[in-house]
């Protein structure tokens, strides 16, 4: 009975009937209070509804039942981060990768935390680990390029961002940061091309126009 109700709640969630799904998850737990997946789904649902405190509370209840639930730790980390609790987000992502070293999304999220706390070497290591696991992970290359730029290594930044746009050519922010890196390297032509790509993808994004202006000035135009 609990399993059928749980599956029905999942379907309601997929259909956007969030309040009905929430009611059914609660009913599931009244039948079987050890069904950690129901607490987890309530956490996902509450986060979607903008109730971060309740989301975190439900993730913690799921993890209290199953402490080795790597996806639970990862989602808990995302909720903590969105709630501004960087320290607990970091601990949650670290626990995720401790339980599952191949959880590439968690490595990337941990890298982003390291950027926030300005531990750039650790950030680079985390992004590189994510890429080692998933070589076509464009957002990890994007984050890696931004990190290299923060420490002034614009050659490595351009290299990483070039890979990011190769994998995800419609990501305007990657083109923007690539243009920025090329401008720092005084590679005017490459900067113009990257900035123009960013503008073509999002014409009302000022950053692309700014980098194009720098590149044109660099060219003497």
mmCIF file of N, CA, C and O in Angstrom, residues 89-157:
data_model
loop_
_atom_site.group_PDB
_atom_site.id
_atom_site.type_symbol
_atom_site.label_atom_id
_atom_site.label_comp_id
_atom_site.label_asym_id
_atom_site.label_seq_id
_atom_site.Cartn_x
_atom_site.Cartn_y
_atom_site.Cartn_z
ATOM 1 N N UNK A 89 26.963 23.157 3.563
ATOM 2 C CA UNK A 89 26.940 22.711 2.161
ATOM 3 C C UNK A 89 28.239 21.984 1.836
ATOM 4 O O UNK A 89 28.232 20.910 1.221
ATOM 5 N N UNK A 90 29.349 22.566 2.254
ATOM 6 C CA UNK A 90 30.666 21.957 2.017
ATOM 7 C C UNK A 90 30.744 20.567 2.651
ATOM 8 O O UNK A 90 31.188 19.600 2.023
ATOM 9 N N UNK A 91 30.304 20.455 3.904
ATOM 10 C CA UNK A 91 30.333 19.169 4.608
ATOM 11 C C UNK A 91 29.465 18.138 3.884
ATOM 12 O O UNK A 91 29.834 16.957 3.795
ATOM 13 N N UNK A 92 28.322 18.572 3.388
ATOM 14 C CA UNK A 92 27.408 17.654 2.701
ATOM 15 C C UNK A 92 28.005 17.141 1.390
ATOM 16 O O UNK A 92 27.921 15.940 1.088
ATOM 17 N N UNK A 93 28.621 18.036 0.621
ATOM 18 C CA UNK A 93 29.243 17.608 -0.639
ATOM 19 C C UNK A 93 30.453 16.711 -0.372
ATOM 20 O O UNK A 93 30.693 15.753 -1.116
ATOM 21 N N UNK A 94 31.201 17.029 0.682
ATOM 22 C CA UNK A 94 32.352 16.183 1.041
ATOM 23 C C UNK A 94 31.895 14.777 1.430
ATOM 24 O O UNK A 94 32.546 13.784 1.083
ATOM 25 N N UNK A 95 30.774 14.697 2.133
ATOM 26 C CA UNK A 95 30.239 13.385 2.505
ATOM 27 C C UNK A 95 29.746 12.634 1.267
ATOM 28 O O UNK A 95 29.905 11.414 1.168
ATOM 29 N N UNK A 96 29.170 13.373 0.321
ATOM 30 C CA UNK A 96 28.697 12.749 -0.920
ATOM 31 C C UNK A 96 29.847 12.065 -1.647
ATOM 32 O O UNK A 96 29.739 10.894 -2.035
ATOM 33 N N UNK A 97 30.948 12.778 -1.840
ATOM 34 C CA UNK A 97 32.072 12.197 -2.593
ATOM 35 C C UNK A 97 32.834 11.167 -1.768
ATOM 36 O O UNK A 97 33.496 10.292 -2.330
ATOM 37 N N UNK A 98 32.709 11.250 -0.445
ATOM 38 C CA UNK A 98 33.318 10.201 0.387
ATOM 39 C C UNK A 98 32.569 8.883 0.174
ATOM 40 O O UNK A 98 33.184 7.813 0.063
ATOM 41 N N UNK A 99 31.242 8.987 0.095
ATOM 42 C CA UNK A 99 30.420 7.790 -0.121
ATOM 43 C C UNK A 99 30.495 7.285 -1.553
ATOM 44 O O UNK A 99 30.426 6.087 -1.802
ATOM 45 N N UNK A 100 30.621 8.222 -2.483
ATOM 46 C CA UNK A 100 30.628 7.866 -3.907
ATOM 47 C C UNK A 100 31.623 8.764 -4.635
ATOM 48 O O UNK A 100 31.300 9.881 -5.036
ATOM 49 N N UNK A 101 32.840 8.256 -4.800
ATOM 50 C CA UNK A 101 33.905 9.050 -5.414
ATOM 51 C C UNK A 101 33.662 9.415 -6.862
ATOM 52 O O UNK A 101 34.323 10.299 -7.398
ATOM 53 N N UNK A 102 32.700 8.757 -7.514
ATOM 54 C CA UNK A 102 32.413 9.027 -8.925
ATOM 55 C C UNK A 102 31.221 9.970 -9.120
ATOM 56 O O UNK A 102 30.731 10.139 -10.235
ATOM 57 N N UNK A 103 30.758 10.565 -8.039
ATOM 58 C CA UNK A 103 29.614 11.489 -8.117
ATOM 59 C C UNK A 103 30.131 12.827 -8.660
ATOM 60 O O UNK A 103 30.428 13.759 -7.915
ATOM 61 N N UNK A 104 30.211 12.935 -9.977
ATOM 62 C CA UNK A 104 30.876 14.081 -10.606
ATOM 63 C C UNK A 104 30.181 15.409 -10.313
ATOM 64 O O UNK A 104 30.835 16.445 -10.167
ATOM 65 N N UNK A 105 28.857 15.394 -10.196
ATOM 66 C CA UNK A 105 28.141 16.638 -9.888
ATOM 67 C C UNK A 105 28.531 17.159 -8.500
ATOM 68 O O UNK A 105 28.629 18.370 -8.298
ATOM 69 N N UNK A 106 28.752 16.236 -7.576
ATOM 70 C CA UNK A 106 29.143 16.641 -6.225
ATOM 71 C C UNK A 106 30.552 17.222 -6.213
ATOM 72 O O UNK A 106 30.832 18.181 -5.488
ATOM 73 N N UNK A 107 31.449 16.650 -7.017
ATOM 74 C CA UNK A 107 32.804 17.212 -7.130
ATOM 75 C C UNK A 107 32.730 18.646 -7.660
ATOM 76 O O UNK A 107 33.425 19.535 -7.164
ATOM 77 N N UNK A 108 31.876 18.859 -8.670
ATOM 78 C CA UNK A 108 31.737 20.207 -9.226
ATOM 79 C C UNK A 108 31.142 21.171 -8.188
ATOM 80 O O UNK A 108 31.624 22.299 -8.017
ATOM 81 N N UNK A 109 30.111 20.720 -7.497
ATOM 82 C CA UNK A 109 29.486 21.577 -6.483
ATOM 83 C C UNK A 109 30.454 21.895 -5.351
ATOM 84 O O UNK A 109 30.468 23.018 -4.830
ATOM 85 N N UNK A 110 31.271 20.921 -4.985
ATOM 86 C CA UNK A 110 32.288 21.161 -3.965
ATOM 87 C C UNK A 110 33.306 22.184 -4.463
ATOM 88 O O UNK A 110 33.725 23.076 -3.715
ATOM 89 N N UNK A 111 33.666 22.095 -5.740
ATOM 90 C CA UNK A 111 34.577 23.078 -6.335
ATOM 91 C C UNK A 111 34.018 24.485 -6.263
ATOM 92 O O UNK A 111 34.746 25.445 -5.978
ATOM 93 N N UNK A 112 32.718 24.620 -6.488
ATOM 94 C CA UNK A 112 32.082 25.937 -6.423
ATOM 95 C C UNK A 112 32.112 26.497 -4.998
ATOM 96 O O UNK A 112 32.256 27.707 -4.805
ATOM 97 N N UNK A 113 31.986 25.603 -4.011
ATOM 98 C CA UNK A 113 32.110 26.037 -2.616
ATOM 99 C C UNK A 113 33.528 26.541 -2.351
ATOM 100 O O UNK A 113 33.729 27.564 -1.692
ATOM 101 N N UNK A 114 34.507 25.824 -2.885
ATOM 102 C CA UNK A 114 35.906 26.238 -2.700
ATOM 103 C C UNK A 114 36.159 27.616 -3.341
ATOM 104 O O UNK A 114 36.965 28.397 -2.823
ATOM 105 N N UNK A 115 35.488 27.912 -4.459
ATOM 106 C CA UNK A 115 35.596 29.256 -5.041
ATOM 107 C C UNK A 115 35.044 30.283 -4.049
ATOM 108 O O UNK A 115 35.649 31.326 -3.810
ATOM 109 N N UNK A 116 33.883 29.975 -3.468
ATOM 110 C CA UNK A 116 33.240 30.897 -2.529
ATOM 111 C C UNK A 116 34.144 31.233 -1.347
ATOM 112 O O UNK A 116 34.141 32.364 -0.858
ATOM 113 N N UNK A 117 34.903 30.233 -0.890
ATOM 114 C CA UNK A 117 35.784 30.465 0.275
ATOM 115 C C UNK A 117 37.220 30.770 -0.158
ATOM 116 O O UNK A 117 38.136 30.802 0.657
ATOM 117 N N UNK A 118 37.402 30.998 -1.462
ATOM 118 C CA UNK A 118 38.681 31.401 -2.061
ATOM 119 C C UNK A 118 39.796 30.381 -1.844
ATOM 120 O O UNK A 118 40.950 30.742 -1.680
ATOM 121 N N UNK A 119 39.432 29.104 -1.868
ATOM 122 C CA UNK A 119 40.425 28.027 -1.854
ATOM 123 C C UNK A 119 40.562 27.529 -3.300
ATOM 124 O O UNK A 119 40.042 26.478 -3.674
ATOM 125 N N UNK A 120 41.249 28.312 -4.105
ATOM 126 C CA UNK A 120 41.227 28.093 -5.548
ATOM 127 C C UNK A 120 41.947 26.820 -5.989
ATOM 128 O O UNK A 120 41.519 26.173 -6.940
ATOM 129 N N UNK A 121 43.017 26.458 -5.302
ATOM 130 C CA UNK A 121 43.711 25.215 -5.650
ATOM 131 C C UNK A 121 42.799 24.012 -5.433
ATOM 132 O O UNK A 121 42.762 23.083 -6.251
ATOM 133 N N UNK A 122 42.053 24.028 -4.322
ATOM 134 C CA UNK A 122 41.109 22.947 -4.049
ATOM 135 C C UNK A 122 39.968 22.943 -5.064
ATOM 136 O O UNK A 122 39.486 21.882 -5.466
ATOM 137 N N UNK A 123 39.552 24.144 -5.476
ATOM 138 C CA UNK A 123 38.498 24.245 -6.491
ATOM 139 C C UNK A 123 38.957 23.606 -7.800
ATOM 140 O O UNK A 123 38.230 22.817 -8.413
ATOM 141 N N UNK A 124 40.176 23.926 -8.212
ATOM 142 C CA UNK A 124 40.721 23.363 -9.452
ATOM 143 C C UNK A 124 40.777 21.838 -9.360
ATOM 144 O O UNK A 124 40.394 21.135 -10.301
ATOM 145 N N UNK A 125 41.218 21.321 -8.221
ATOM 146 C CA UNK A 125 41.299 19.869 -8.032
ATOM 147 C C UNK A 125 39.915 19.220 -8.134
ATOM 148 O O UNK A 125 39.762 18.156 -8.741
ATOM 149 N N UNK A 126 38.908 19.870 -7.545
ATOM 150 C CA UNK A 126 37.551 19.318 -7.576
ATOM 151 C C UNK A 126 36.980 19.322 -8.993
ATOM 152 O O UNK A 126 36.375 18.334 -9.432
ATOM 153 N N UNK A 127 37.173 20.421 -9.709
ATOM 154 C CA UNK A 127 36.662 20.479 -11.081
ATOM 155 C C UNK A 127 37.381 19.470 -11.977
ATOM 156 O O UNK A 127 36.761 18.827 -12.829
ATOM 157 N N UNK A 128 38.688 19.329 -11.761
ATOM 158 C CA UNK A 128 39.454 18.378 -12.557
ATOM 159 C C UNK A 128 39.002 16.944 -12.280
ATOM 160 O O UNK A 128 38.921 16.121 -13.192
ATOM 161 N N UNK A 129 38.668 16.678 -11.014
ATOM 162 C CA UNK A 129 38.165 15.344 -10.656
ATOM 163 C C UNK A 129 36.841 15.080 -11.365
ATOM 164 O O UNK A 129 36.613 13.979 -11.885
ATOM 165 N N UNK A 130 35.970 16.079 -11.403
ATOM 166 C CA UNK A 130 34.684 15.930 -12.091
ATOM 167 C C UNK A 130 34.895 15.639 -13.574
ATOM 168 O O UNK A 130 34.221 14.775 -14.156
ATOM 169 N N UNK A 131 35.857 16.325 -14.174
ATOM 170 C CA UNK A 131 36.157 16.135 -15.601
ATOM 171 C C UNK A 131 36.777 14.763 -15.847
ATOM 172 O O UNK A 131 36.485 14.113 -16.856
ATOM 173 N N UNK A 132 37.622 14.317 -14.921
ATOM 174 C CA UNK A 132 38.222 12.981 -15.060
ATOM 175 C C UNK A 132 37.140 11.904 -15.108
ATOM 176 O O UNK A 132 37.256 10.914 -15.838
ATOM 177 N N UNK A 133 36.080 12.112 -14.310
ATOM 178 C CA UNK A 133 34.981 11.140 -14.257
ATOM 179 C C UNK A 133 34.072 11.280 -15.482
ATOM 180 O O UNK A 133 33.647 10.290 -16.063
ATOM 181 N N UNK A 134 33.797 12.543 -15.856
ATOM 182 C CA UNK A 134 32.898 12.813 -16.988
ATOM 183 C C UNK A 134 33.601 13.782 -17.949
ATOM 184 O O UNK A 134 33.473 14.996 -17.815
ATOM 185 N N UNK A 135 34.350 13.256 -18.912
ATOM 186 C CA UNK A 135 35.186 14.101 -19.787
ATOM 187 C C UNK A 135 34.422 15.130 -20.620
ATOM 188 O O UNK A 135 35.007 16.117 -21.062
ATOM 189 N N UNK A 136 33.133 14.916 -20.841
ATOM 190 C CA UNK A 136 32.361 15.877 -21.643
ATOM 191 C C UNK A 136 31.500 16.792 -20.766
ATOM 192 O O UNK A 136 30.477 17.318 -21.207
ATOM 193 N N UNK A 137 31.941 17.033 -19.530
ATOM 194 C CA UNK A 137 31.186 17.825 -18.558
ATOM 195 C C UNK A 137 31.497 19.307 -18.773
ATOM 196 O O UNK A 137 32.390 19.877 -18.140
ATOM 197 N N UNK A 138 30.736 19.939 -19.638
ATOM 198 C CA UNK A 138 31.041 21.309 -20.069
ATOM 199 C C UNK A 138 30.985 22.316 -18.924
ATOM 200 O O UNK A 138 31.818 23.227 -18.857
ATOM 201 N N UNK A 139 30.038 22.160 -18.004
ATOM 202 C CA UNK A 139 29.927 23.144 -16.925
ATOM 203 C C UNK A 139 31.117 23.071 -15.961
ATOM 204 O O UNK A 139 31.473 24.069 -15.330
ATOM 205 N N UNK A 140 31.749 21.892 -15.868
ATOM 206 C CA UNK A 140 32.962 21.783 -15.039
ATOM 207 C C UNK A 140 34.126 22.507 -15.712
ATOM 208 O O UNK A 140 34.930 23.169 -15.048
ATOM 209 N N UNK A 141 34.231 22.382 -17.046
ATOM 210 C CA UNK A 141 35.247 23.141 -17.783
ATOM 211 C C UNK A 141 35.002 24.645 -17.639
ATOM 212 O O UNK A 141 35.948 25.428 -17.488
ATOM 213 N N UNK A 142 33.735 25.049 -17.691
ATOM 214 C CA UNK A 142 33.366 26.462 -17.514
ATOM 215 C C UNK A 142 33.844 26.966 -16.146
ATOM 216 O O UNK A 142 34.510 28.003 -16.050
ATOM 217 N N UNK A 143 33.510 26.203 -15.098
ATOM 218 C CA UNK A 143 33.905 26.598 -13.736
ATOM 219 C C UNK A 143 35.423 26.590 -13.568
ATOM 220 O O UNK A 143 35.987 27.454 -12.893
ATOM 221 N N UNK A 144 36.066 25.632 -14.202
ATOM 222 C CA UNK A 144 37.526 25.557 -14.130
ATOM 223 C C UNK A 144 38.153 26.794 -14.783
ATOM 224 O O UNK A 144 39.110 27.379 -14.255
ATOM 225 N N UNK A 145 37.603 27.205 -15.922
ATOM 226 C CA UNK A 145 38.107 28.394 -16.609
ATOM 227 C C UNK A 145 37.957 29.654 -15.773
ATOM 228 O O UNK A 145 38.862 30.497 -15.717
ATOM 229 N N UNK A 146 36.828 29.782 -15.094
ATOM 230 C CA UNK A 146 36.596 30.934 -14.223
ATOM 231 C C UNK A 146 37.588 30.936 -13.053
ATOM 232 O O UNK A 146 38.125 31.981 -12.670
ATOM 233 N N UNK A 147 37.852 29.746 -12.506
ATOM 234 C CA UNK A 147 38.784 29.641 -11.379
ATOM 235 C C UNK A 147 40.193 30.050 -11.785
ATOM 236 O O UNK A 147 40.869 30.786 -11.063
ATOM 237 N N UNK A 148 40.626 29.569 -12.941
ATOM 238 C CA UNK A 148 41.962 29.947 -13.422
ATOM 239 C C UNK A 148 42.047 31.467 -13.626
ATOM 240 O O UNK A 148 43.085 32.081 -13.341
ATOM 241 N N UNK A 149 40.970 32.073 -14.101
ATOM 242 C CA UNK A 149 40.969 33.527 -14.290
ATOM 243 C C UNK A 149 41.121 34.255 -12.954
ATOM 244 O O UNK A 149 41.789 35.284 -12.866
ATOM 245 N N UNK A 150 40.518 33.699 -11.908
ATOM 246 C CA UNK A 150 40.586 34.326 -10.586
ATOM 247 C C UNK A 150 42.008 34.349 -10.031
ATOM 248 O O UNK A 150 42.344 35.222 -9.233
ATOM 249 N N UNK A 151 42.843 33.395 -10.468
ATOM 250 C CA UNK A 151 44.234 33.382 -9.989
ATOM 251 C C UNK A 151 45.182 33.959 -11.052
ATOM 252 O O UNK A 151 46.402 33.857 -10.929
ATOM 253 N N UNK A 152 44.604 34.552 -12.105
ATOM 254 C CA UNK A 152 45.399 35.248 -13.110
ATOM 255 C C UNK A 152 46.055 34.358 -14.151
ATOM 256 O O UNK A 152 46.904 34.826 -14.921
ATOM 257 N N UNK A 153 45.662 33.088 -14.213
ATOM 258 C CA UNK A 153 46.216 32.188 -15.227
ATOM 259 C C UNK A 153 45.266 32.168 -16.416
ATOM 260 O O UNK A 153 44.434 31.258 -16.569
ATOM 261 N N UNK A 154 45.402 33.183 -17.275
ATOM 262 C CA UNK A 154 44.445 33.348 -18.369
ATOM 263 C C UNK A 154 44.671 32.368 -19.515
ATOM 264 O O UNK A 154 43.732 32.073 -20.264
ATOM 265 N N UNK A 155 45.860 31.840 -19.641
ATOM 266 C CA UNK A 155 46.097 30.816 -20.652
ATOM 267 C C UNK A 155 45.307 29.556 -20.323
ATOM 268 O O UNK A 155 44.632 28.993 -21.192
ATOM 269 N N UNK A 156 45.396 29.117 -19.069
ATOM 270 C CA UNK A 156 44.638 27.946 -18.639
ATOM 271 C C UNK A 156 43.131 28.239 -18.664
ATOM 272 O O UNK A 156 42.318 27.356 -18.971
ATOM 273 N N UNK A 157 42.788 29.476 -18.337
ATOM 274 C CA UNK A 157 41.384 29.873 -18.368
ATOM 275 C C UNK A 157 40.825 29.751 -19.781
ATOM 276 O O UNK A 157 39.758 29.157 -19.995
#
